[in-house]
Short mmCIF file of C-alpha atoms in Angstrom, two decimals:
data_model
loop_
_atom_site.label_atom_id
_atom_site.label_comp_id
_atom_site.label_asym_id
_atom_site.label_seq_id
_atom_site.Cartn_x
_atom_site.Cartn_y
_atom_site.Cartn_z
CA MET A 1 -5.00 -5.35 -25.82
CA ASP A 2 -2.31 -2.84 -25.42
CA HIS A 3 1.65 -4.42 -25.34
CA LEU A 4 1.92 -4.52 -21.78
CA HIS A 5 27.69 -6.22 12.38
CA CYS A 6 30.25 -8.23 11.95
CA LEU A 7 31.53 -6.81 15.16
CA HIS A 8 35.31 -6.88 16.24
CA ARG A 9 36.55 -8.50 19.02
CA SER A 10 37.52 -5.63 21.60
CA HIS A 11 39.95 -6.11 24.19
CA ALA A 12 38.28 -5.97 27.87
CA HIS A 13 39.33 -2.99 29.72
CA SER A 14 38.55 -2.73 33.19
CA ILE A 15 39.51 -0.07 36.16
CA GLY A 16 39.81 -2.31 39.12
CA CYS A 17 38.95 -1.44 42.44
CA PRO A 18 41.97 0.13 44.86
CA SER A 19 43.00 -3.04 47.22
CA ILE A 20 43.29 -2.74 50.80
CA GLU A 21 47.31 -2.18 50.63
CA SER A 22 46.79 0.62 47.99
CA SER A 23 44.14 2.39 50.23
CA LYS A 24 47.22 2.73 52.82
CA ARG A 25 49.16 4.46 50.40
CA GLY A 26 50.13 8.27 50.64
CA VAL A 27 48.07 11.18 48.83
CA GLY A 28 50.87 11.20 46.09
CA GLY A 29 50.14 7.29 45.35
CA ALA A 30 46.38 7.87 45.37
CA ASP A 31 46.71 10.74 42.62
CA LEU A 32 48.80 8.56 40.54
CA PHE A 33 45.91 5.90 40.54
CA VAL A 34 43.41 8.64 39.51
CA VAL A 35 45.61 9.87 36.70
CA ALA A 36 46.34 6.34 35.69
CA ALA A 37 42.65 5.36 35.83
CA LEU A 38 41.64 8.49 34.26
CA LEU A 39 43.86 7.47 31.27
CA THR A 40 42.50 4.10 31.06
CA LEU A 41 38.80 5.58 30.49
CA ALA A 42 40.17 7.89 28.04
CA ALA A 43 41.55 4.85 26.13
CA MET A 44 38.32 3.21 26.24
CA LEU A 45 36.10 5.93 24.95
CA VAL A 46 38.54 6.34 21.99
CA HIS A 47 38.15 2.58 21.47
CA LEU A 48 34.59 2.71 21.36
CA ALA A 49 34.05 5.92 19.10
CA THR A 50 36.35 3.87 16.61
CA PRO A 51 34.07 1.90 14.32
CA THR A 52 34.25 -1.79 14.72
CA SER A 53 33.51 -2.51 11.23
CA MET A 54 35.12 -1.53 7.55
CA HIS A 55 31.50 -2.13 6.07
CA SER A 56 29.04 0.78 5.56
CA PRO A 57 25.58 0.22 6.70
CA ARG A 58 23.42 -1.74 4.55
CA ARG A 59 20.97 0.50 2.53
CA HIS A 60 17.60 -0.43 0.86
CA ALA A 61 17.81 -0.04 -2.71
CA ALA A 62 16.06 2.68 -4.18
CA HIS A 63 12.96 2.31 -6.14
CA PRO A 64 12.76 3.83 -9.80
CA LEU A 65 10.19 5.88 -9.02
CA ASP A 66 12.01 7.56 -6.35
CA SER A 67 14.55 9.12 -8.34
CA VAL A 68 11.95 10.57 -10.84
CA PRO A 69 11.17 14.77 -10.77
CA GLY A 70 7.84 16.23 -10.16
CA GLY A 71 4.91 15.50 -12.11
CA ALA A 72 2.41 12.61 -12.59
CA VAL A 73 4.43 9.37 -13.19
CA VAL A 74 3.98 7.48 -16.28
CA ALA A 75 5.80 4.09 -17.02
CA SER A 76 6.69 3.03 -20.73
CA VAL A 77 7.77 -0.38 -21.60
CA LYS A 78 11.17 -0.44 -23.15
CA PRO A 79 11.78 -1.97 -26.60
CA GLY A 80 12.28 -5.63 -26.59
CA TRP A 81 10.46 -6.28 -23.46
CA ARG A 82 7.08 -7.82 -22.71
CA ILE A 83 5.54 -7.95 -19.30
CA SER A 84 2.43 -9.28 -17.74
CA LEU A 85 -0.28 -7.21 -16.71
CA ARG A 86 -2.23 -8.52 -13.75
CA SER A 87 -5.46 -8.05 -12.11
CA ARG A 88 -3.91 -7.50 -8.91
CA PRO A 89 -0.43 -7.87 -7.11
CA ASN A 90 0.50 -11.06 -7.58
CA GLY A 91 -3.04 -11.89 -9.05
CA ARG A 92 -3.80 -13.76 -12.26
CA SER A 93 -2.44 -12.48 -15.44
CA VAL A 94 -4.72 -10.83 -17.82
CA GLY A 95 -2.40 -10.14 -20.90
CA VAL A 96 0.92 -9.03 -21.99
CA LEU A 97 2.04 -5.52 -22.59
CA GLY A 98 4.64 -4.75 -24.97
CA SER A 99 6.34 -1.46 -25.94
CA HIS A 100 3.51 -0.38 -28.23
CA THR A 101 -0.15 0.17 -28.49
CA VAL A 102 -2.63 -1.26 -30.87
CA TYR A 103 -2.12 1.85 -32.82
CA GLY A 104 1.34 1.70 -33.24
CA GLY A 105 2.30 4.19 -30.87
CA PRO A 106 4.72 4.18 -27.36
CA LEU A 107 2.94 2.48 -24.84
CA THR A 108 2.57 5.00 -22.08
CA LEU A 109 1.13 3.60 -18.55
CA PRO A 110 0.22 6.40 -15.95
CA VAL A 111 1.26 4.91 -12.45
CA VAL A 112 -1.52 5.85 -10.08
CA ARG A 113 -0.57 3.21 -7.38
CA ARG A 114 2.40 1.50 -6.03
CA ARG A 115 2.58 -1.37 -3.46
CA GLY A 116 6.47 -2.25 -3.08
CA ASN A 117 7.54 -3.25 -6.64
CA TRP A 118 4.03 -3.57 -8.10
CA LEU A 119 2.68 -0.58 -10.21
CA GLY A 120 -1.25 -0.29 -10.57
CA VAL A 121 -1.45 1.48 -14.00
CA MET A 122 -4.17 2.79 -16.16
CA THR A 123 -4.34 1.08 -19.65
CA ALA A 124 -6.96 0.37 -22.13
CA ALA A 125 -6.26 -3.50 -21.60
CA MET A 126 -8.46 -3.57 -18.80
CA PRO A 127 -12.36 -2.47 -18.61
CA ASN A 128 -13.28 1.16 -17.46
CA GLY A 129 -12.65 1.93 -14.04
CA ARG A 130 -10.36 -1.19 -13.30
CA LEU A 131 -6.34 -0.73 -13.06
CA GLY A 132 -4.04 -3.46 -14.20
CA TRP A 133 -0.78 -4.28 -12.22
CA VAL A 134 2.61 -4.74 -13.49
CA LYS A 135 6.05 -5.58 -11.59
CA ALA A 136 8.73 -3.05 -11.89
CA ALA A 137 11.32 -5.61 -13.32
CA PRO A 138 14.95 -4.21 -13.63
CA GLY A 139 15.51 -2.86 -17.17
CA ALA A 140 12.13 -3.69 -18.38
CA LEU A 141 10.45 -0.02 -17.74
CA ALA A 142 11.50 3.27 -18.14
CA PHE A 143 9.86 6.21 -15.97
CA GLY A 144 8.90 10.00 -16.61
CA ARG A 145 6.44 12.36 -15.74
CA VAL A 146 3.67 14.31 -17.29
CA ARG A 147 2.41 17.79 -15.99
CA LEU A 148 -0.76 18.54 -17.83
CA LYS A 149 -4.36 16.80 -16.49
CA LEU A 150 -7.42 17.04 -18.66
CA GLU A 151 -11.04 17.26 -17.28
CA ALA A 152 -14.10 16.53 -19.37
CA ASP A 153 -17.15 18.35 -18.11
CA LEU A 154 -20.00 16.66 -20.01
CA SER A 155 -22.71 18.70 -18.65
CA ARG A 156 -21.05 22.24 -19.50
CA GLN A 157 -19.71 20.43 -22.81
CA LEU A 158 -16.18 21.39 -22.02
CA LEU A 159 -12.87 20.22 -21.93
CA ARG A 160 -10.56 21.99 -19.46
CA VAL A 161 -6.79 21.73 -19.43
CA TRP A 162 -4.91 21.76 -15.95
CA SER A 163 -1.34 22.94 -14.95
CA HIS A 164 -0.35 23.03 -11.28
CA GLY A 165 -3.61 23.41 -9.92
CA ARG A 166 -4.99 26.02 -12.46
CA VAL A 167 -6.94 25.83 -15.82
CA ILE A 168 -4.56 26.79 -18.50
CA ARG A 169 -7.13 26.32 -21.24
CA ARG A 170 -10.92 25.75 -21.75
CA ILE A 171 -11.96 23.97 -25.23
CA PRO A 172 -15.80 23.29 -26.39
CA VAL A 173 -16.45 19.88 -26.73
CA GLY A 174 -19.18 17.47 -28.60
CA VAL A 175 -19.93 14.89 -26.30
CA GLY A 176 -22.03 11.60 -26.68
CA ARG A 177 -25.92 11.63 -27.24
CA ALA A 178 -28.49 9.94 -25.45
CA GLY A 179 -28.07 6.03 -25.55
CA THR A 180 -24.65 6.46 -26.25
CA GLY A 181 -23.18 9.07 -23.60
CA THR A 182 -19.47 9.39 -23.44
CA PRO A 183 -18.07 7.22 -20.47
CA THR A 184 -17.34 8.55 -17.16
CA GLY A 185 -14.39 7.64 -15.10
CA HIS A 186 -10.78 8.31 -14.76
CA PHE A 187 -8.62 7.41 -18.14
CA SER A 188 -5.40 8.56 -19.98
CA VAL A 189 -4.14 9.58 -23.57
CA THR A 190 -2.98 6.25 -25.02
CA ASP A 191 -2.32 7.71 -28.43
CA LYS A 192 -2.09 10.77 -30.87
CA MET A 193 -2.28 10.22 -34.31
CA PRO A 194 -3.49 12.20 -37.87
CA GLY A 195 -7.30 11.98 -38.37
CA ALA A 196 -6.91 10.81 -41.97
CA ASN A 197 -5.11 7.43 -40.40
CA MET A 198 -8.34 6.45 -39.12
CA GLY A 199 -10.84 8.12 -41.63
CA PRO A 200 -12.45 11.13 -43.10
CA TYR A 201 -14.61 11.86 -40.43
CA TYR A 202 -12.13 12.68 -37.30
CA GLY A 203 -10.81 15.83 -38.54
CA CYS A 204 -7.06 16.83 -38.68
CA CYS A 205 -5.76 14.53 -35.60
CA LEU A 206 -7.10 12.11 -32.98
CA LEU A 207 -5.97 11.44 -29.27
CA ALA A 208 -7.15 8.01 -28.36
CA LEU A 209 -7.92 7.41 -24.78
CA SER A 210 -8.09 4.55 -22.58
CA ALA A 211 -11.76 4.38 -22.21
CA ASP A 212 -14.10 1.75 -24.07
CA GLN A 213 -18.07 2.87 -25.05
CA PRO A 214 -19.97 0.17 -23.27
CA ASN A 215 -23.07 1.36 -25.29
CA PRO A 216 -22.22 1.50 -29.01
CA PRO A 217 -25.01 2.29 -31.33
CA PRO A 218 -26.87 -0.71 -33.17
CA GLY A 219 -24.71 -1.76 -35.92
CA TRP A 220 -21.64 0.46 -34.98
CA THR A 221 -18.54 -0.91 -36.67
CA GLY A 222 -16.19 2.11 -35.59
CA GLY A 223 -14.73 0.24 -32.82
CA ALA A 224 -15.27 1.03 -28.91
CA ARG A 225 -12.39 2.89 -27.82
CA ILE A 226 -13.15 6.61 -26.90
CA ALA A 227 -11.45 9.32 -28.76
CA ILE A 228 -10.94 13.11 -28.92
CA HIS A 229 -10.97 14.31 -32.49
CA GLY A 230 -13.05 16.22 -34.91
CA GLY A 231 -16.76 16.76 -35.10
CA ALA A 232 -19.84 18.62 -34.45
CA TYR A 233 -20.75 20.28 -30.78
CA GLY A 234 -23.66 19.29 -29.03
CA ALA A 235 -24.79 16.03 -27.26
CA VAL A 236 -24.02 14.07 -31.10
CA SER A 237 -21.67 11.57 -30.67
CA ALA A 238 -21.23 7.84 -30.34
CA GLY A 239 -19.48 8.53 -27.21
CA CYS A 240 -16.53 10.42 -28.36
CA LEU A 241 -15.64 14.02 -27.30
CA HIS A 242 -15.51 16.55 -30.54
CA ALA A 243 -13.25 19.55 -30.58
CA SER A 244 -12.14 22.07 -33.10
CA THR A 245 -9.21 21.95 -35.39
CA ALA A 246 -7.46 24.76 -33.62
CA ASP A 247 -7.86 23.19 -30.08
CA LEU A 248 -7.15 19.44 -31.67
CA ARG A 249 -3.96 20.97 -32.79
CA TYR A 250 -2.81 22.54 -29.58
CA LEU A 251 -3.49 19.21 -27.59
CA MET A 252 -1.76 17.28 -30.16
CA ARG A 253 1.22 19.89 -29.24
CA THR A 254 0.96 20.00 -25.48
CA VAL A 255 -0.73 16.85 -24.11
CA ARG A 256 1.78 14.16 -23.61
CA LEU A 257 1.11 10.33 -23.94
CA GLY A 258 0.09 9.07 -20.29
CA THR A 259 -2.06 12.21 -19.52
CA GLN A 260 -4.59 11.30 -17.47
CA ILE A 261 -8.04 12.96 -17.83
CA VAL A 262 -11.31 12.58 -15.70
CA ILE A 263 -14.88 12.46 -17.75
CA HIS A 264 -18.03 13.46 -15.21
CA ALA A 265 -21.42 14.36 -15.79
#
């Protein structure tokens, strides 16, 4: 499982109605009264236009994601932190995430939903098709963006690399054979490793995905995680995607951890 107003009191201003005595005054007196009334009204307007508090308006605290520039959002747990992974916002805990994956790489989680300070993330610690939820505790998470997306088309045995709404590379891939088909759904790239670290059959390099194989072959001991690695073309694998060395090296260079991949029939 991945290590997851004060109002100032104002003086009353009033414009009094002329008394019976003042109404008997001459025109000149009436003019002076009008002038005085206008001056009083102007003073009122100036008072009303003056701020009644030295305090600035209260601002809502910015959410960490609001300051992250364009692309798909990813979150990583900062070194030294451990956060609870939950089944839903304020739901039961299903595990704890640290700053590294089970393979030792930096844990990077695609953020695909948001409810207040709760983030719905893709993680290999959850079953296929299920989001985990983490709380954006101050200081615990760092945020970034990734620009690419991957699409694995199993029927065409093709992996497409997308950037800003267009395909920038098409990669032929081997896929799962009958009985051990490649699982479909939305997943992410969790790790990038030299193939030699995992065994001689994985080629030059390996990109581990957050997907699990629900139907491993009988007697299979290679683990349930799905990956993109070296191997033959065709429907030949136990669920993983196979690619050429040149294409794997391209993916290792250009695809960042936390990049999302959709796998469909």
